[in-house]
XYZ file of C-alpha atoms in Angstrom:
593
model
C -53.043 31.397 -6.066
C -49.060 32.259 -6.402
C -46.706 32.457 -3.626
C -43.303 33.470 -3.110
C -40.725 30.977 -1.280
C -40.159 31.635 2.019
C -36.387 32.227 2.112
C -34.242 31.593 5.294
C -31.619 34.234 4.744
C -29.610 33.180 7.867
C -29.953 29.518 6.314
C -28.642 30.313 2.975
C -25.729 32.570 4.448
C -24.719 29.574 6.149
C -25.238 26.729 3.419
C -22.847 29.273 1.038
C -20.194 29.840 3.547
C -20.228 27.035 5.332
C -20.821 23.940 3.662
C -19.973 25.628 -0.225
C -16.354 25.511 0.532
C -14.161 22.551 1.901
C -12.043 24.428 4.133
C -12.234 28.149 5.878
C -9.091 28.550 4.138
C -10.434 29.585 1.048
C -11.862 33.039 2.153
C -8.649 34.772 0.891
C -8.816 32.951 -2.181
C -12.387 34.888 -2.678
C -11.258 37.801 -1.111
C -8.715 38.121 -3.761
C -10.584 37.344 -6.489
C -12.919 39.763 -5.775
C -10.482 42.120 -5.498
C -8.486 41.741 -8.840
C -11.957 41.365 -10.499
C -12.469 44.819 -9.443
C -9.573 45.982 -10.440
C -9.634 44.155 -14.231
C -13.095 46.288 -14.310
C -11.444 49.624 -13.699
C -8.511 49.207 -15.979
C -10.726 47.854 -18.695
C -11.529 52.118 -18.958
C -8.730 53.259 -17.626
C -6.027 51.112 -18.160
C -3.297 53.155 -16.454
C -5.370 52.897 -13.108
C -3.236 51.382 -10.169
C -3.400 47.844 -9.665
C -2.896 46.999 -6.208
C -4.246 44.694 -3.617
C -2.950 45.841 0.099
C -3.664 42.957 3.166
C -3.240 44.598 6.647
C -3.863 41.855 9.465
C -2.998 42.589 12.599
C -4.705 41.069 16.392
C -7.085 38.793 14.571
C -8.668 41.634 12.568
C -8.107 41.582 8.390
C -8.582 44.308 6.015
C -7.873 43.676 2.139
C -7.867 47.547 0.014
C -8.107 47.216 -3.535
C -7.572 49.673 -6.222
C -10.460 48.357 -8.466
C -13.885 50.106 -10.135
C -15.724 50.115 -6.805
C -19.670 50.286 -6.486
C -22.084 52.894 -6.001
C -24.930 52.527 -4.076
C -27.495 51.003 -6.107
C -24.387 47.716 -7.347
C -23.954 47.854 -3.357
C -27.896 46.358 -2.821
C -27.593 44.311 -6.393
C -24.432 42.366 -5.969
C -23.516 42.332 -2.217
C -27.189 41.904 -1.290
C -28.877 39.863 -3.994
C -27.806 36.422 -3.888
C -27.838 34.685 -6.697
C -29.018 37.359 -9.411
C -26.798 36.500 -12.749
C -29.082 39.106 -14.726
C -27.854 42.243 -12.742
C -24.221 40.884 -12.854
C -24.554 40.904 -16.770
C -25.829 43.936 -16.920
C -23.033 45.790 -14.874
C -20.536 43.660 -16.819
C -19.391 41.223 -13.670
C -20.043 38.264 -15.716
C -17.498 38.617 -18.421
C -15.506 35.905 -19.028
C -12.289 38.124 -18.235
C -13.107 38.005 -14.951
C -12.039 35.286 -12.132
C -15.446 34.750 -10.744
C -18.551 36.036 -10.054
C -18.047 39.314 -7.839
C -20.179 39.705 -4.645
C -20.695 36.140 -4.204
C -17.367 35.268 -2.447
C -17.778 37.439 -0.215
C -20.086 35.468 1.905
C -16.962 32.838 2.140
C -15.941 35.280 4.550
C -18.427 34.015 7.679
C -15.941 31.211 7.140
C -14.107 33.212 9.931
C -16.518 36.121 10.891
C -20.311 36.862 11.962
C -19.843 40.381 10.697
C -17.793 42.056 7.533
C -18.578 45.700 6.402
C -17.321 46.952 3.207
C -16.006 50.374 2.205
C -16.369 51.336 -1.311
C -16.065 53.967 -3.534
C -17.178 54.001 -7.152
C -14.710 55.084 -10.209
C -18.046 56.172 -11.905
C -18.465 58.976 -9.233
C -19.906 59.009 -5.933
C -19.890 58.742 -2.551
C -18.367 56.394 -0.556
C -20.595 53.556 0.773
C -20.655 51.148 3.756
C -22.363 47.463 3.540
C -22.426 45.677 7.018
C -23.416 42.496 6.212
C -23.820 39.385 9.621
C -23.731 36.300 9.048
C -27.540 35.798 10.777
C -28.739 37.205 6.597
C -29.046 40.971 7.891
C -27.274 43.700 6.149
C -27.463 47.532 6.125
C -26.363 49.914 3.915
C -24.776 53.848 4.594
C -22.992 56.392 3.780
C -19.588 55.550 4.962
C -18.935 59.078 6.917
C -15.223 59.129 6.103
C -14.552 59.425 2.261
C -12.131 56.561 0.593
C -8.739 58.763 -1.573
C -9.542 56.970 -4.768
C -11.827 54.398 -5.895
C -11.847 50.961 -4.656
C -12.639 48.640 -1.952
C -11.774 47.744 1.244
C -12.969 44.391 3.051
C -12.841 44.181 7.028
C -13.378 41.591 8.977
C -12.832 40.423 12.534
C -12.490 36.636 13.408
C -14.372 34.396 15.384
C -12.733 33.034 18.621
C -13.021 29.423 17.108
C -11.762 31.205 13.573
C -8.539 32.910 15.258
C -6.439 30.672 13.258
C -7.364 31.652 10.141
C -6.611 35.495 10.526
C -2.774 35.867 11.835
C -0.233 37.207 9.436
C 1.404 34.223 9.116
C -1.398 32.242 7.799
C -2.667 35.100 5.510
C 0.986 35.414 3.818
C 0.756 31.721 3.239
C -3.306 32.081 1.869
C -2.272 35.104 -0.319
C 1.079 33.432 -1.538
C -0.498 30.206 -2.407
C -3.543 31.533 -4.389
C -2.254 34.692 -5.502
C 1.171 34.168 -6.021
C 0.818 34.285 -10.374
C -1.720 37.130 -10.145
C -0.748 40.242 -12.866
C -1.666 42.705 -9.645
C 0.686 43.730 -7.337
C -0.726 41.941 -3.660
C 1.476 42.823 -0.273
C 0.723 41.265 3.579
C 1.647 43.811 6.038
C 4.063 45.483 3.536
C 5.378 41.805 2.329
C 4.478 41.246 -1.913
C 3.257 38.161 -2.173
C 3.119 38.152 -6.238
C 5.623 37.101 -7.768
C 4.474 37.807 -11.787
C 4.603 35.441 -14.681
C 3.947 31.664 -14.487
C 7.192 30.013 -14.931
C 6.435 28.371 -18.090
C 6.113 32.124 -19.433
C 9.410 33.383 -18.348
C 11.962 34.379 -21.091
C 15.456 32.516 -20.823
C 18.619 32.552 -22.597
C 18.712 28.743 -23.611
C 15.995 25.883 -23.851
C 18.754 24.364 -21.456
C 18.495 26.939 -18.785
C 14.602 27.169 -19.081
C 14.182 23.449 -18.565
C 16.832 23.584 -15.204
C 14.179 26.410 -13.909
C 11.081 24.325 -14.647
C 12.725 21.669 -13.336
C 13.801 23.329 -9.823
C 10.036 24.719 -9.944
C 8.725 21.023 -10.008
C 10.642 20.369 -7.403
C 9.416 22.867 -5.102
C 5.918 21.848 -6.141
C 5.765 18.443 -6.082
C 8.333 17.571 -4.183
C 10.670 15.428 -6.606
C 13.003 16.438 -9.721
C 10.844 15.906 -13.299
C 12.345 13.202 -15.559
C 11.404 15.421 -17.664
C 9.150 18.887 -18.566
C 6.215 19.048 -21.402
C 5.135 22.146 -22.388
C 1.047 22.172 -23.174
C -0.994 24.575 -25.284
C -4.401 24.148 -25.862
C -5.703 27.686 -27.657
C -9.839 26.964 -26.668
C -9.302 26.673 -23.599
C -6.814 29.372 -23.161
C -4.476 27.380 -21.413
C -0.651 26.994 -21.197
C 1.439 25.480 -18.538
C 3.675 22.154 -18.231
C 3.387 18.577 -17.507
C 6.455 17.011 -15.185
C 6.933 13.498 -15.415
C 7.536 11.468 -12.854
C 11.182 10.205 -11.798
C 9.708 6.843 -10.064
C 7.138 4.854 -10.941
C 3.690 5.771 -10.537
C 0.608 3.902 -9.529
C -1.920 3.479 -12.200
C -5.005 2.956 -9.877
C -4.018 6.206 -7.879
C -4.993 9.694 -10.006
C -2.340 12.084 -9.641
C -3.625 15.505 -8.340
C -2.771 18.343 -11.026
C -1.865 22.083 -9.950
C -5.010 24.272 -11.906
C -4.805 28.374 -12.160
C -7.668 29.894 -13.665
C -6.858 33.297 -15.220
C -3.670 33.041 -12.638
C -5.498 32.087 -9.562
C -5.217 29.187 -7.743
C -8.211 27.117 -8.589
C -6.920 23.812 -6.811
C -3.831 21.977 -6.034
C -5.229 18.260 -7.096
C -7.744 18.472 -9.910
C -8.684 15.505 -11.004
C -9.391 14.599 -14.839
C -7.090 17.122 -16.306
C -4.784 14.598 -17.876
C -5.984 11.301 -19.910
C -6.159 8.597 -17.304
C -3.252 6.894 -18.983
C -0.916 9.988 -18.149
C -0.848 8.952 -14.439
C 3.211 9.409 -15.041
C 2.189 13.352 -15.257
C 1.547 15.981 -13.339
C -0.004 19.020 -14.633
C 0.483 22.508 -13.758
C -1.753 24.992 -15.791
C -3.440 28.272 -15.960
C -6.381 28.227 -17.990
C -8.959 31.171 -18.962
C -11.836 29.627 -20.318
C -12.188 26.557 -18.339
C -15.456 26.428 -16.166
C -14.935 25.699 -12.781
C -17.290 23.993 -10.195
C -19.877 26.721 -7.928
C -17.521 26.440 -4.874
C -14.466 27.312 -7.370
C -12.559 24.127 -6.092
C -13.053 22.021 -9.060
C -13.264 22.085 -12.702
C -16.729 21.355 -14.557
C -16.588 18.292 -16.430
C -18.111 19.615 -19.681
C -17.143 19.360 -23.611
C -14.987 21.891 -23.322
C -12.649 20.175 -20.450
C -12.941 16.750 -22.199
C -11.658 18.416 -25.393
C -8.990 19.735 -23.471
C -8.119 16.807 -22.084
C -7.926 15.021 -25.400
C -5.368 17.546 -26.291
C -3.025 17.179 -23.713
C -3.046 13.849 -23.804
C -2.299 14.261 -27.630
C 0.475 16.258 -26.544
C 1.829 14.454 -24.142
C 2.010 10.932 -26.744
C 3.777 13.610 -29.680
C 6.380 13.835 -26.882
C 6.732 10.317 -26.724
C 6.999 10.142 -30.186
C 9.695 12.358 -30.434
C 11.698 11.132 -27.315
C 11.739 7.986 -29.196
C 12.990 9.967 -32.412
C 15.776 11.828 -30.395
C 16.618 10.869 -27.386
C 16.555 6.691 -27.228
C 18.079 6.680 -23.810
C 15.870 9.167 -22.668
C 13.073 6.594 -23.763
C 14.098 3.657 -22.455
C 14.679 5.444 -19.139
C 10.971 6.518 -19.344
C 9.753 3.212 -20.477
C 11.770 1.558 -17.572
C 9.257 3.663 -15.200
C 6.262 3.999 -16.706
C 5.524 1.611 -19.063
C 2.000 0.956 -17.977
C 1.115 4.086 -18.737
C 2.485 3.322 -22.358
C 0.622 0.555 -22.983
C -2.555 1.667 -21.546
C -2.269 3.817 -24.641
C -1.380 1.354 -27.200
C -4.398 -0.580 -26.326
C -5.953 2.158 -28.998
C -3.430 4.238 -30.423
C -1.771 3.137 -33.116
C 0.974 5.285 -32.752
C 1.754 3.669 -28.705
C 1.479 0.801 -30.351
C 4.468 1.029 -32.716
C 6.270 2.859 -29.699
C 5.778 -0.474 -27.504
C 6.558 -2.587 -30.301
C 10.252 -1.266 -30.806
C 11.149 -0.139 -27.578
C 9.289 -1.996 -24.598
C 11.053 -5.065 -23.662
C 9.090 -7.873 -22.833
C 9.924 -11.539 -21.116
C 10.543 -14.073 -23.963
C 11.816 -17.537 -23.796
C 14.837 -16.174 -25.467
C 15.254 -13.598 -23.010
C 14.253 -10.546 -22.535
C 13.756 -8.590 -25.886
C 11.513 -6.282 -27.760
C 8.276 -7.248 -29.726
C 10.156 -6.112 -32.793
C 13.155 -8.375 -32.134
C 11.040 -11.486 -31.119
C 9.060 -11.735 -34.493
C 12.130 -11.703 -36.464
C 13.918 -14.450 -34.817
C 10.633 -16.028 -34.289
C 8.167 -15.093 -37.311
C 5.348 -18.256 -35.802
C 6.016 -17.237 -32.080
C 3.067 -17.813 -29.596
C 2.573 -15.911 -26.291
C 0.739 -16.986 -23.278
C -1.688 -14.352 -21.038
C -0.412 -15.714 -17.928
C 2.594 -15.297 -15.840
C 2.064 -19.136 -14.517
C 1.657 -20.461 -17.932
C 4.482 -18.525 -19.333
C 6.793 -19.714 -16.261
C 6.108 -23.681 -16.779
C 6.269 -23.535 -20.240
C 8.909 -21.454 -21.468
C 11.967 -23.247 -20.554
C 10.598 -26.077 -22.854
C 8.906 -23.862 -25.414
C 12.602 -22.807 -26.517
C 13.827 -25.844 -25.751
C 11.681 -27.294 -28.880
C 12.323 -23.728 -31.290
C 8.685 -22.341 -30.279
C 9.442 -18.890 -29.378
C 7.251 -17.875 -26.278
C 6.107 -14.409 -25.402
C 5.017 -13.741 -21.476
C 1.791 -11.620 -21.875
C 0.360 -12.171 -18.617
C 0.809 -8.735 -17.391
C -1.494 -5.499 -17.390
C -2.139 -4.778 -20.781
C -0.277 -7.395 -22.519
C -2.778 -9.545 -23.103
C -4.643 -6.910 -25.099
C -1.610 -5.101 -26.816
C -0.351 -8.433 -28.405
C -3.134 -9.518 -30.252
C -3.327 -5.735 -31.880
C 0.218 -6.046 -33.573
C -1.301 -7.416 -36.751
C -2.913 -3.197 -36.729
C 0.749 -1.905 -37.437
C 2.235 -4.996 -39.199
C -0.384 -7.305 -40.770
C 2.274 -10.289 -41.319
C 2.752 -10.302 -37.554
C 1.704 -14.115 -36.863
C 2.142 -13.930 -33.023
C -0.731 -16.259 -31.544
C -1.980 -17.054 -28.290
C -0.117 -20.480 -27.384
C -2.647 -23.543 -26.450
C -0.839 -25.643 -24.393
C -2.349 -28.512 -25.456
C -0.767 -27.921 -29.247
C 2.935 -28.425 -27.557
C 2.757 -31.635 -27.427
C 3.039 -32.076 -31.050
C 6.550 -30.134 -30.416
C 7.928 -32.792 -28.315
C 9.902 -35.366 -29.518
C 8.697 -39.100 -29.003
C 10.582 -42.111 -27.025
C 12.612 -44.216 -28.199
C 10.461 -47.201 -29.780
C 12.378 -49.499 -27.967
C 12.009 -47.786 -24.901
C 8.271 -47.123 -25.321
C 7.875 -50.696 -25.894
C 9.339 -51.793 -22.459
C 7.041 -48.868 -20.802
C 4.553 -50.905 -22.186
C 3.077 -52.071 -18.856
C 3.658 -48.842 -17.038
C 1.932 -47.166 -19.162
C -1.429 -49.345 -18.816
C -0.874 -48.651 -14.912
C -0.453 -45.227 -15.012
C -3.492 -44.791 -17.362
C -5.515 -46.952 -15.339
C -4.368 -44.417 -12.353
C -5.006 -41.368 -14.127
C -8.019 -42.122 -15.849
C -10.134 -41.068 -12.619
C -9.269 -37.853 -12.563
C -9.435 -37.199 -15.780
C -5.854 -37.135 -17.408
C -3.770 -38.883 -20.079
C -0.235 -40.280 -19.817
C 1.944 -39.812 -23.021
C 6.057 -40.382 -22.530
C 8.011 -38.235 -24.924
C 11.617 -36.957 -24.817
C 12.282 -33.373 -24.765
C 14.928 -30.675 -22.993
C 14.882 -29.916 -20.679
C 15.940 -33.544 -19.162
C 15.446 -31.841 -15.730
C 12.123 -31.779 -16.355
C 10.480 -34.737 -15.753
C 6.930 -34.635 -16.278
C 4.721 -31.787 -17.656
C 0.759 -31.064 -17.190
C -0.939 -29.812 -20.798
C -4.140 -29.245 -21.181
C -5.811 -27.374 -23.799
C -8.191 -24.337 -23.738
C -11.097 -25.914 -24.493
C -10.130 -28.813 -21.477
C -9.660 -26.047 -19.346
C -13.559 -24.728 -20.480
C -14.677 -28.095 -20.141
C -12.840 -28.735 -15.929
C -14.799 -25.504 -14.917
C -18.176 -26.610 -16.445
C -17.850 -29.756 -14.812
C -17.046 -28.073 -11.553
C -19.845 -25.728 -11.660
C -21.820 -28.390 -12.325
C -21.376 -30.268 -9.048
C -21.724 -27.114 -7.017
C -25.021 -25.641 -8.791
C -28.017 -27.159 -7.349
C -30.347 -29.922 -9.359
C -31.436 -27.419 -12.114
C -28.344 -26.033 -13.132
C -26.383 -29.047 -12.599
C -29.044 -30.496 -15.499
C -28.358 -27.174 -17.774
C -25.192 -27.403 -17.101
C -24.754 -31.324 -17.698
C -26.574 -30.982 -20.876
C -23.782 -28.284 -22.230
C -20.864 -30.399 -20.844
C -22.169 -33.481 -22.927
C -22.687 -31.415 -26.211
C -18.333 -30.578 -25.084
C -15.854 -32.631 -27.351
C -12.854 -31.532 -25.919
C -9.224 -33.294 -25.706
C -8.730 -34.580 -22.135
C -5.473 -33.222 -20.200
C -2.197 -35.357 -20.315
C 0.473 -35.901 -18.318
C 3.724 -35.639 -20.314
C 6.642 -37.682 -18.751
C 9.725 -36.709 -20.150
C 11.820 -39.965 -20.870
C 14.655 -38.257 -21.071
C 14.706 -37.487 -17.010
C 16.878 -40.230 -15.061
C 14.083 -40.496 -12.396
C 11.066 -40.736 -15.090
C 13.199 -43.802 -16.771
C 14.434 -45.593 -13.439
C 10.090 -45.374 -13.102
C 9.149 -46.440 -15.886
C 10.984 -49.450 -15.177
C 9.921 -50.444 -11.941
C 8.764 -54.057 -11.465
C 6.249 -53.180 -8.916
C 3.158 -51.596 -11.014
C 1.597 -50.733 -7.650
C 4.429 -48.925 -6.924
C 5.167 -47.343 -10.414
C 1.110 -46.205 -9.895
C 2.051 -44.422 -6.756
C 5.503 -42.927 -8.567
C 3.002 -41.487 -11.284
C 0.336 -39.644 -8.551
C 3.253 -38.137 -7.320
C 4.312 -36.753 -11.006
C 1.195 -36.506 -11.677
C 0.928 -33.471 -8.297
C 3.996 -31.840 -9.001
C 3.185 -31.270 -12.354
C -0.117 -29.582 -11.263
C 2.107 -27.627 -8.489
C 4.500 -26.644 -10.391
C 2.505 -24.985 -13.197
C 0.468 -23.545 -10.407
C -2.627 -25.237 -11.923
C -5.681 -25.445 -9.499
C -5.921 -28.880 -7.526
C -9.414 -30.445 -7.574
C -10.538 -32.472 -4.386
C -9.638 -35.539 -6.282
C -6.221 -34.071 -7.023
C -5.673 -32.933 -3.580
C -6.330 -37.017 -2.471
C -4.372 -38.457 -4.869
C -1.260 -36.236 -4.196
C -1.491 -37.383 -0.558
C -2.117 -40.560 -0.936
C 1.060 -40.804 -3.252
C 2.946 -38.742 -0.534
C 1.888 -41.457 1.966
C 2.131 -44.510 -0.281
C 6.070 -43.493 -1.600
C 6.873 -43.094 2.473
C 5.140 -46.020 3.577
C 7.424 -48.088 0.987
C 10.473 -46.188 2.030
C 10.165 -47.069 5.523
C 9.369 -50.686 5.094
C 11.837 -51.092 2.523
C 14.712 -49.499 5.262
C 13.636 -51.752 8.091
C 13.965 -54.769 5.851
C 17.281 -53.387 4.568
């Protein structure tokens, strides 16, 4: 046996118009749509019909007169009374994509503010004039309306709530109708105030590109709140949208989505949609009107579908052409950009070819030569190496270019990624990641002589060392400042965290993971002492190899410390007990002074 749902009208008045929307404020926003929807109806036959939208508030009461097509009885019952009946709208033609929404249905956003709203229409097709009452408990009635509307149209009224009184005062209807309607092609007044102001301002003519971009940029300004480095006209024909991009004069924050300004058909849609732009193209914000973009059932949104991804493709398209051509005509201009929002940059070049060249010969990175682009590094440096962290890059840079190796800092966002990808646009590029372990080779070795007397040292300090892991090599290198360095490769680095793992895992893993480590042939770490450092020689010749095995723990932590390598237990207890040990023989060698 079949059965019809049991439908709570009452219920479903109040899911639309109260929990559709995300603020009573968008009642005129419906209101108004409704209205100029009406209106695009009439002049589609009579395109010399008035098209006017007249708001008269006064003591909490609202009326909104149209000049549109109207509805005879029979559209009253289908689209004021039917919720959610496409088929009828198609059939009277309400569905077209020329129109702002779907007419009838925004109506109910008015229990936003009311319990009751009547509406007074007449249709251009002939007829009388009707009255709907509709309340918001899902009971409606339908009459003649006694007094006869002048013309065709519509008029709204509706009186607001005690708890709604807010919402339906002059001053906050201007603001509704001027926010919203502001780029609608009707004429809309408040209380004898227009509220339209015509063309978006990316359509108005001007004598001079000069002039035009002054006005777009003033009309950032009062949008946003901050003067555009600079505007970007977008197009994108299937999606019948035009409008502007203005980029940001500070820098932006690339985990925060900038909220983009989104007319559809010139009405407000939303003043943050999110997802308009490529996520790179947080340095942009949008302002567009759009007439085939879908937007979401409450109208506050757009709906992510093939169509808004393509268009998003597209801007973002257009946005890198205007990098591209920035680059090409105004270098300045560029580097001012890049100075700002360079993230945003390389977020692109980590798969556009096109970025990539961009960042190449413009974006300045940190080099052990100083600062300098990609370009200019690999031509004074053709076998350079880069590091992927800041750390790294910090400890080993001053003696990188010290020895000729040209370093590259790539241990920022992005860089890591970008710089192996140069070979894409130049395939002799030989920029490689930089094992630290491989620098040794670079430095220069001791004086025979010298390594000769460091003879006995040098057992100590191994025999010190050896514990925790490390070998002690003496070398002599620049910078004599310098006096001991901490390299370990890659693979040693692989090999430390295995082993660490391995201790805290419990008895299974610590067998899994034992069995890896021992199938590990890896180069242990070594301490580099740099002979040419007054201290590390006045050391290495100390008499007292207890002593010179304390000297070398203490080396041994500061060269952990200050390439901000992580200190083990065992690292942790051997720089104290060198702390202690070098005091202890300070104080007892003063008291015997």
């Amino acid at each position: 046996m079949e059965s019809a749902f049991n439908v709570d009208l009452r219920g479903v008045v109040d899911l639309l118009s109260r929990h559709l929307y995300s603020s009573p404020r968008v009642y005129i926003r419906e209101l108004l749509q409704n209205a100029a929807d009406a209106i695009t109806a009439r002049r589609a036959a009579d395109p010399g019909a008035p098209a006017t939208v007249t708001i008269e508030v006064a003591d909490g009461r609202l009326s909104v007169h149209d000049t549109g097509i109207g509805l005879t009885e029979d559209e009253v019952h289908v689209l004021l009374a039917t919720i959610g009946r496409s088929s009828k709208r198609d059939e009277l033609g309400f569905a077209r994509h020329e129109f702002l929404g779907q007419f009838g249905i925004g109506l109910l956003s008015g229990f936003l503010v009311a319990d009751e709203i009547s509406v007074r229409t007449r249709s251009a097709t002939g007829g009388p004039t009707v009255l709907w009452t509709g309340r918001s408990d899902g009971r409606y009635e339908v009459a003649p309306a006694g007094e006869e509307r002048d013309e065709p149209g519509t008029t709204v009224t509706l009186a607001a709530r005690p708890d709604a009184a807010e919402w339906v005062t002059e001053r906050t209807i201007t603001e509704l109708a001027e926010l919203y309607g502001s780029l609608l092609p009707i004429d809309v007044t408040v209380n004898g105030r227009r509220t339209t102001v015509g063309a978006p301002p990316w359509q108005t003519k001007h004598a001079s590109p000069a002039i035009r971009r002054n006005f777009l940029q003033k009309h950032g300004a009062e949008l946003f709140g901050f003067t555009p480095l600079d505007v970007v006209d977008l197009h994108v024909p299937e999606a019948g949208l035009t409008g502007v991009a203005y980029i940001l004069p500070t820098p932006a924050n690339p985990a925060v989505r900038g909220g983009h300004r989104v007319y559809l058909k010139r009405m407000l849609l939303t003043e943050s949609a999110d997802g308009l732009l490529p996520d790179w193209a947080f340095f942009a914000r949008g302002v567009v009107d759009a007439a085939e973009l879908r937007p979401t059932a409450s109208r506050e949104a757009l709906y992510e579908d093939d169509l808004l991804e393509h268009t998003r493709l597209e801007l973002g398209r257009q946005l890198r052409a205007w990098l591209v051509q920035l680059a090409e005509t105004d270098p300045d201009g560029l580097r001012a950009f890049l100075g700002l929002h360079h993230l945003g940059v390389k977020a692109l070049a980590l798969h556009d070819d096109e970025m990539l060249r961009l960042v190449d010969q413009w974006l300045e990175y940190e080099t052990s030569a100083g600062r300098m682009t990609l370009a200019q590094f690999r031509s004074r440096h053709p076998n350079g190496r880069y590091t992927t962290s800041v750390d790294e890059f910090r400890q080993l840079a001053a003696v990188s270019g010290a020895q000729g190796v040209g370093l590259v800092n790539g241990g920022y966002v992005y860089d890591g990624e970008i710089l192996p990808r140069l070979t894409r646009i130049d395939p002799d590029a030989r920029l490689a990641r930089l094992d630290p372990s491989e620098l040794v080779t670079h430095l220069g070795p001791a004086d025979p002589e010298a390594e000769l007397r460091a003879r006995p040292f040098l057992g100590a300090a191994g025999r010190v060392l050896d514990p925790l892991g490390c070998e002690v090599v003496l070398r002599d290198f620049d910078p004599a400042s310098l006096p001991a360095l901490y390299l370990t490769s890659r693979a040693a680095q692989h090999h430390a965290e295995l082993r660490e793992a391995r201790d805290l895992g419990d008895e299974l893993w610590a067998d899994v993971l034992g069995a890896m480590e021992r199938t590990l042939a890896v180069d242990r770490p070594r301490l580099v002492l740099n002979h040419r450092n007054p201290l590390v020689r006045r050391v290495t010749g100390l008499p007292d190899l207890t002593l010179a095995a304390t000297a070398v723990e203490a080396l041994y932590g500061m060269a952990l410390l200050h390439g901000h390598h992580p200190l083990r237990p065992a690292d942790t207890a051997a720089l104290n007990r060198s702390f202690l040990g070098l005091l202890d023989w300070a104080v007892q060698g003063g008291t015997h002074g």
